[in-house]
Coordinates of C-alpha atoms and ligand atoms in Angstrom, one line a residue:
X1 CA 0.1 0.1 0.0
X2 CA 1.2 3.5 -0.7
X3 CA 1.4 5.1 2.7
X4 CA 3.0 8.3 1.6
X5 CA 0.7 8.9 -1.4
X6 CA 0.0 12.7 -1.7
X7 CA 2.9 13.6 0.6
X8 CA 5.8 15.7 0.0
X9 CA 8.9 14.4 1.5
X10 CA 12.0 16.6 1.7
X11 CA 15.1 14.4 2.1
X12 CA 18.1 16.0 3.7
X13 CA 21.4 14.2 3.2
X14 CA 24.4 15.1 5.3
X15 CA 28.0 14.1 4.9
X16 CA 28.8 10.5 6.1
X17 CA 29.6 7.4 4.1
X18 CA 26.0 6.3 4.4
X19 CA 25.1 9.1 2.0
X20 CA 25.5 6.3 -0.7
X21 CA 22.4 4.9 0.5
X22 CA 20.3 7.9 0.0
X23 CA 19.7 7.1 -3.6
X24 CA 17.9 3.9 -2.5
X25 CA 15.9 6.0 0.2
X26 CA 14.7 8.2 -2.5
X27 CA 13.4 5.0 -4.4
X28 CA 11.8 3.6 -1.4
X29 CA 10.1 6.9 -0.5
X30 CA 8.7 7.0 -4.2
X31 CA 7.6 3.5 -4.0
X32 CA 5.4 4.5 -1.0
X33 CA 4.0 7.1 -3.2
X34 CA 5.8 10.2 -2.0
X35 CA 7.0 13.2 -4.1
X36 CA 10.8 13.7 -3.0
X37 CA 12.9 16.7 -3.2
X38 CA 16.5 16.6 -1.9
X39 CA 18.8 19.0 0.0
X40 CA 22.5 18.0 0.4
X41 CA 24.9 19.5 2.7
X42 CA 28.3 20.4 1.5
X43 CA 29.8 17.3 3.0
X44 CA 27.2 15.0 1.5
X45 CA 28.4 16.0 -2.0
X46 CA 31.7 14.5 -1.2
X47 CA 30.1 11.1 -1.0
X48 CA 27.6 11.1 -3.7
X49 CA 26.8 13.6 -6.5
X50 CA 23.8 16.0 -6.6
X51 CA 23.2 14.7 -10.2
X52 CA 22.4 11.0 -9.0
X53 CA 19.8 12.3 -6.6
X54 CA 18.4 14.8 -9.2
X55 CA 18.0 12.1 -11.6
X56 CA 16.1 9.7 -9.1
X57 CA 14.0 12.4 -7.5
X58 CA 13.2 14.2 -10.8
X59 CA 13.9 17.6 -9.3
X60 CA 17.0 19.8 -9.0
X61 CA 18.8 19.2 -5.8
X62 CA 19.1 22.1 -3.4
X63 CA 22.5 22.7 -2.0
X64 CA 23.0 26.4 -1.2
X65 CA 21.4 28.7 1.4
X66 CA 22.3 31.9 -0.4
X67 CA 21.4 31.0 -3.9
X68 CA 19.8 33.8 -5.9
X69 CA 18.3 31.5 -8.4
X70 CA 16.8 29.2 -5.8
X71 CA 15.3 32.1 -3.8
X72 CA 13.5 33.2 -7.0
X73 CA 12.0 29.8 -7.4
X74 CA 12.0 27.4 -4.5
X75 CA 13.9 29.2 -1.7
X76 CA 14.4 27.9 1.7
X77 CA 11.2 29.2 3.2
X78 CA 9.2 27.7 0.2
X79 CA 10.9 24.3 0.6
X80 CA 10.2 24.4 4.3
X81 CA 6.5 25.1 3.7
X82 CA 6.4 22.6 0.8
X83 CA 7.6 19.5 3.0
X84 CA 4.8 17.3 4.6
X85 CA 7.9 15.6 6.1
X86 CA 11.6 16.5 6.5
X87 CA 13.7 13.3 6.6
X88 CA 17.3 13.5 7.1
X89 CA 19.4 10.3 6.1
X90 CA 22.0 10.0 6.9
X91 CA 22.0 12.4 10.0
X92 CA 25.7 12.6 11.0
X93 CA 26.9 13.5 14.5
X94 CA 27.8 17.0 13.5
X95 CA 24.4 17.6 11.8
X96 CA 22.7 16.3 14.9
X97 CA 24.8 18.7 17.0
X98 CA 24.0 21.7 14.8
X99 CA 20.2 20.8 15.0
X100 CA 20.4 20.5 18.8
X101 CA 22.0 23.9 19.1
X102 CA 19.5 25.5 16.8
X103 CA 22.0 26.6 14.2
X104 CA 21.0 27.7 10.8
X105 CA 24.4 27.8 9.1
X106 CA 23.6 26.0 6.0
X107 CA 20.4 25.1 3.8
X108 CA 19.5 21.8 5.7
X109 CA 19.7 23.3 9.2
X110 CA 17.9 26.5 8.1
X111 CA 15.0 24.4 6.6
X112 CA 15.0 22.3 9.7
X113 CA 14.3 25.3 11.8
X114 CA 11.7 26.9 9.3
X115 CA 9.6 23.9 8.7
X116 CA 6.3 23.1 10.5
X117 CA 6.6 19.6 9.2
X118 CA 7.6 16.6 11.3
X119 CA 11.3 15.9 11.3
X120 CA 12.7 12.2 11.1
X121 CA 16.3 11.5 11.6
X122 CA 18.2 8.4 10.5
X123 CA 21.5 8.8 12.5
X124 CA 24.7 7.2 11.0
X125 CA 28.1 7.5 12.5
X126 CA 31.0 5.6 14.1
X127 CA 29.9 3.5 17.0
X128 CA 32.2 5.5 19.4
X129 CA 30.7 8.8 18.2
X130 CA 27.2 7.4 18.6
X131 CA 28.0 6.5 22.3
X132 CA 29.6 9.7 23.2
X133 CA 27.9 11.8 25.9
X134 CA 27.6 14.8 23.7
X135 CA 25.9 12.8 21.0
X136 CA 23.6 11.1 23.5
X137 CA 22.6 14.6 25.1
X138 CA 21.8 16.1 21.6
X139 CA 19.6 13.2 20.7
X140 CA 17.9 13.7 24.1
X141 CA 17.4 17.4 23.3
X142 CA 16.0 16.7 19.9
X143 CA 13.7 14.0 21.2
X144 CA 12.2 16.5 23.8
X145 CA 11.5 18.7 20.8
X146 CA 9.4 16.1 19.2
X147 CA 11.9 15.1 16.4
X148 CA 11.6 11.5 15.5
X149 CA 14.4 8.9 15.0
X150 CA 14.8 5.7 13.1
X151 CA 17.8 3.6 14.2
X152 CA 20.8 3.4 14.1
X153 CA 21.3 -0.2 13.5
X154 CA 24.3 -2.0 14.9
X155 CA 26.9 -4.2 13.1
X156 CA 30.0 -3.9 11.0
X157 CA 30.8 -0.3 10.0
X158 CA 32.6 1.1 7.1
X159 CA 35.5 2.1 9.4
X160 CA 36.0 -1.6 10.5
X161 CA 34.3 -1.1 14.0
X162 CA 31.5 -3.2 15.2
X163 CA 28.7 -1.7 17.2
X164 CA 25.6 0.7 17.0
X165 CA 25.8 3.5 14.5
X166 CA 25.0 2.1 11.0
X167 CA 22.2 4.0 9.2
X168 CA 19.0 1.8 9.1
X169 CA 18.2 0.2 5.8
X170 CA 16.3 2.3 3.3
X171 CA 13.1 0.2 3.2
X172 CA 12.9 0.5 7.2
X173 CA 13.4 4.4 6.9
X174 CA 10.6 4.7 4.4
X175 CA 8.4 2.6 6.5
X176 CA 9.2 4.8 9.5
X177 CA 8.3 7.9 7.4
X178 CA 5.0 6.4 6.5
X179 CA 4.1 5.4 9.9
X180 CA 4.2 9.1 11.1
X181 CA 1.2 9.8 9.1
X182 CA -1.1 7.0 10.3
X183 CA -2.5 7.3 6.7
X184 CA -6.0 6.6 6.1
X185 CA -6.9 6.0 9.9
X186 CA -9.5 8.8 9.4
X187 CA -9.4 8.9 5.7
X188 CA -12.4 11.0 4.3
X189 CA -14.0 11.7 7.6
X190 CA -15.0 15.2 8.5
X191 CA -13.7 16.6 11.6
X192 CA -14.5 20.0 13.2
X193 CA -12.2 21.4 16.0
X194 CA -12.8 24.3 18.3
X195 CA -9.6 26.0 19.5
X196 CA -8.5 29.1 21.3
X197 CA -10.2 31.4 23.7
X198 CA -13.4 33.4 22.9
X199 CA -13.6 37.2 23.4
X200 CA -16.6 38.8 25.1
X201 CA -17.0 42.3 24.4
X202 CA -17.7 44.9 27.1
X203 CA -17.6 48.0 25.1
X204 CA -16.0 49.0 21.6
X205 CA -12.5 48.7 23.1
X206 CA -12.6 46.0 25.9
X207 CA -13.2 42.4 26.3
X208 CA -13.3 39.4 28.7
X209 CA -11.1 36.5 27.6
X210 CA -8.4 33.9 29.0
X211 CA -4.9 32.9 28.2
X212 CA -5.7 29.9 25.9
X213 CA -3.1 29.8 23.2
X214 CA -4.8 27.5 20.9
X215 CA -1.9 25.1 20.5
X216 CA -3.6 22.0 21.5
X217 CA -6.6 22.5 19.1
X218 CA -4.2 23.4 16.2
X219 CA -2.2 20.4 17.0
X220 CA -5.3 18.1 16.9
X221 CA -6.2 19.8 13.6
X222 CA -2.7 18.8 12.2
X223 CA -3.0 15.3 13.4
X224 CA -6.5 15.0 12.0
X225 CA -5.2 16.3 8.6
X226 CA -2.1 13.6 8.8
X227 CA -4.8 11.0 9.5
X228 CA -6.5 11.7 6.2
X229 CA -9.5 13.7 7.5
X230 CA -11.2 16.8 6.0
X231 CA -10.6 19.2 8.8
X232 CA -12.2 22.4 9.8
X233 CA -10.9 24.6 12.7
X234 CA -13.4 27.0 14.4
X235 CA -10.8 29.2 16.1
X236 CA -11.0 32.1 18.6
X237 CA -8.4 34.8 18.3
X238 CA -4.7 33.2 18.6
X239 CA -1.6 34.0 17.0
X240 CA -1.0 30.7 15.3
X241 CA -1.3 30.0 11.6
X242 CA -3.7 27.4 10.8
X243 CA -2.2 24.0 9.6
X244 CA -1.8 23.8 5.7
X245 CA -4.9 21.9 4.3
X246 CA -7.2 23.0 7.2
X247 CA -10.1 25.1 6.6
X248 CA -10.4 27.9 9.3
X249 CA -13.3 29.8 10.3
X250 CA -12.3 32.7 12.7
X251 CA -14.6 33.7 15.4
X252 CA -14.6 36.0 18.4
X253 CA -17.3 35.3 20.9
X254 CA -19.0 32.2 22.1
X255 CA -22.1 32.9 20.3
X256 CA -20.2 33.3 17.1
X257 CA -18.5 30.0 17.8
X258 CA -21.7 28.2 18.5
X259 CA -23.3 29.6 15.2
X260 CA -20.4 28.3 13.1
X261 CA -20.3 25.0 14.9
X262 CA -24.0 24.3 14.4
X263 CA -23.7 25.2 10.7
X264 CA -20.6 22.7 10.3
X265 CA -21.8 19.8 12.4
X266 CA -24.8 19.4 10.0
X267 CA -22.2 17.6 7.7
X268 CA -19.5 16.3 10.3
X269 CA -18.4 12.9 11.5
X270 CA -16.3 13.9 14.5
X271 CA -16.6 17.1 16.7
X272 CA -13.7 18.0 19.3
X273 CA -14.2 20.9 21.5
X274 CA -10.9 22.1 22.6
X275 CA -11.8 25.9 22.9
X276 CA -11.6 27.6 26.2
X277 CA -15.0 29.1 25.8
X278 CA -15.7 32.0 28.3
X279 CA -18.4 30.8 30.7
X280 CA -20.1 34.1 30.9
X281 CA -20.3 37.3 28.8
X282 CA -21.3 40.8 29.8
X283 CA -25.1 41.2 30.0
X284 CA -25.0 44.0 27.6
X285 CA -22.2 45.5 25.3
X286 CA -22.0 49.2 25.8
X287 CA -22.2 51.2 22.6
X288 CA -19.5 53.6 23.7
X289 CA -16.3 53.2 25.7
X290 CA -17.1 53.0 29.4
X291 CA -15.8 56.2 31.0
X292 CA -13.7 56.2 34.1
X293 CA -15.4 57.8 37.0
X294 CA -17.0 56.1 39.9
X295 CA -14.8 54.4 42.5
X296 CA -16.6 51.2 41.9
X297 CA -18.5 49.8 39.2
X298 CA -20.2 46.4 38.7
X299 CA -20.4 44.2 35.8
X300 CA -23.5 42.0 35.1
X301 CA -22.5 38.7 33.5
X302 CA -24.8 36.2 31.8
X303 CA -24.1 32.5 31.1
X304 CA -22.8 31.6 27.7
X305 CA -24.3 28.7 25.6
X306 CA -22.3 25.5 26.0
X307 CA -21.2 24.5 22.5
X308 CA -20.3 21.0 23.0
X309 CA -23.4 20.4 24.8
X310 CA -25.4 21.8 22.1
X311 CA -23.6 19.8 19.4
X312 CA -24.0 16.5 21.3
X313 CA -27.7 17.0 21.9
X314 CA -28.5 17.7 18.3
X315 CA -30.1 15.3 15.9
X316 CA -27.6 12.8 14.3
X317 CA -24.9 14.3 16.4
X318 CA -21.3 13.5 15.3
X319 CA -18.8 11.5 17.6
X320 CA -18.3 14.1 20.2
X321 CA -15.2 14.9 22.3
X322 CA -14.7 17.3 24.9
X323 CA -12.0 18.4 27.3
X324 CA -12.0 18.6 31.2
X325 CA -9.4 20.8 32.9
X326 CA -9.7 19.9 36.5
X327 CA -7.5 20.6 39.7
X328 CA -8.9 17.7 41.9
X329 CA -10.5 14.4 41.5
X330 CA -9.7 14.8 37.8
X331 CA -10.9 11.6 36.4
X332 CA -14.0 11.3 38.6
X333 CA -15.1 15.0 37.6
X334 CA -14.2 14.3 34.0
X335 CA -16.3 11.1 33.7
X336 CA -19.2 13.1 35.2
X337 CA -18.7 15.9 32.8
X338 CA -18.7 13.3 29.9
X339 CA -22.1 12.0 31.0
X340 CA -23.6 15.4 31.9
X341 CA -22.7 16.9 28.4
X342 CA -23.6 13.7 26.5
X343 CA -20.0 13.3 25.0
X344 CA -18.7 10.1 23.4
X345 CA -15.1 10.9 24.8
X346 CA -13.5 13.2 27.2
X347 CA -9.8 14.2 27.4
X348 CA -8.9 15.2 31.1
X349 CA -5.9 17.0 32.4
X350 CA -4.9 18.3 35.6
X351 CA -4.3 22.0 35.5
X352 CA -3.0 22.2 39.1
X353 CA 0.4 21.1 37.3
X354 CA 1.5 24.3 35.6
X355 CA 4.0 22.6 33.4
X356 CA 1.2 21.2 31.3
X357 CA -2.1 22.2 29.6
X358 CA -3.4 25.8 29.0
X359 CA -0.6 27.9 27.6
X360 CA 2.4 25.5 27.7
X361 CA 4.0 23.4 24.8
X362 CA 3.5 20.1 26.6
X363 CA 0.5 18.1 28.0
X364 CA -0.3 15.1 30.0
X365 CA -3.9 13.7 29.8
X366 CA -6.1 10.7 30.4
X367 CA -8.6 9.9 27.6
X368 CA -11.9 8.5 28.8
X369 CA -14.7 6.9 26.9
X370 CA -17.7 5.0 28.0
X371 CA -16.0 1.5 28.3
X372 CA -12.5 2.5 28.9
X373 CA -9.6 5.0 29.5
X374 CA -6.0 5.6 28.6
X375 CA -3.4 7.7 30.2
X376 CA -1.0 9.5 27.7
X377 CA 2.3 10.4 29.4
X378 CA 3.8 13.8 29.3
X379 CA 4.9 14.9 25.7
X380 CA 4.7 17.8 23.4
X381 CA 1.2 18.8 22.3
X382 CA 1.8 17.4 18.7
X383 CA 2.6 14.0 20.0
X384 CA -0.3 13.9 22.4
X385 CA -2.7 15.1 19.6
X386 CA -1.4 12.1 17.4
X387 CA -2.3 9.8 20.1
X388 CA -5.6 11.2 20.9
X389 CA -6.5 11.1 17.1
X390 CA -5.4 7.4 17.2
X391 CA -7.9 6.7 19.9
X392 CA -10.7 8.7 18.2
X393 CA -10.0 6.7 15.0
X394 CA -10.2 3.4 16.9
X395 CA -13.4 4.5 18.7
X396 CA -15.2 5.6 15.4
X397 CA -14.1 2.6 13.2
X398 CA -17.2 1.0 12.1
Ligands
C5P401 O1 -17.7 22.8 31.7 P1 -16.2 23.1 31.2 O2 -16.0 24.5 30.5 O3 -15.3 22.6 32.1 O4 -16.2 22.0 29.9 C1 -15.1 21.9 28.9 C2 -15.5 21.5 27.8 O5 -16.6 22.0 27.1 C3 -14.4 21.8 26.6 O6 -14.5 20.7 25.6 C4 -15.1 23.1 26.1 O7 -14.4 23.3 24.8 C5 -16.5 22.9 26.0 N1 -17.2 24.1 26.3 C6 -18.0 24.5 25.3 N2 -18.8 25.7 25.4 C7 -18.8 26.3 26.6 C8 -18.0 25.9 27.6 C9 -17.1 24.8 27.5 O8 -18.1 23.9 24.2 N3 -19.5 27.4 26.7

């Protein structure tokens, strides 16, 4: 099966003897259905010529960061945006160190920083270099940043040593690339996701809102797209760009979010309520800016509609997923909320721990459904989102 069908894979080749195997990596990726473009470092060109990889990939190979020609056509930012996956094979110890340091001193490291796509590394180096503490620390840093790894394998090395450090074989590398996309788990399903905060106007210049960043909802949208779903975000005001291939409806207030969602769920299989909707809004929006005067003023608030509840209560409701941010008795309150709101699944997190949830890059959650639950240990939001999407796919499989 072509698991990388419709996927753009940017293959980065750095300078190690395993670079001779990149030609076969290109072939294996293409066999999985991918469109492949190649970036080579200066060192890589000492081991294999750009012409070989150009002939195999069918596209000019990119080698220079400062290349006027390339910047007029597909420059480094376009390449970074074009990629659905950046695969670096082989990834040498030096390349790994430069990535860990966040360097952008050549085209490959610059694109690595500039791409929103997942990054998969196939390390290749001498066994002693692989075992060195500096390399181990760099790998740990990159894993914490959600970069993915395949290999290295162990065995006889080009230098005569025996041990870990050989680049994985090209078929295993292509399979690891395909596995990142969970291709088809939600193929053709329509998914609607709410994300971010809402803003409730007080007067023409002021509003009530919260600190929700939208990161979790946007990560869920990316994971849904990667799983093949037709994905729509209904987003409150955030400073994130929606993932490529997502439709995005931008809203401000809870009422606007509700209207948008009710329109969309008429034709939707899965609804995920990730937004931090304001529970209350000002009873009235003043037509003019409220003037400073009295020592005290009071604000009358009225309850906002519960969006996820309204969706779940609708006729032919989609599979509906909500979130529960709790500070105590987390699982008990979450299960109660799932039943009260008529949800099929709820994702519970303990917001008394400041390292996770709301505005942070990491999360640690427990996913609950009617007949089971699964804890997902602390990880970056994209990794948590992929696991949540896997559980939703399993629960909605006919
Ligand atoms: O009741 P509580 O705010 O704790 O519920 C959280 C869940 O309900 C989240 O999934 C959130 O997106 C959703 N919600 C909603 N509309 C509201 C309030 C919460 O959809 N007005």
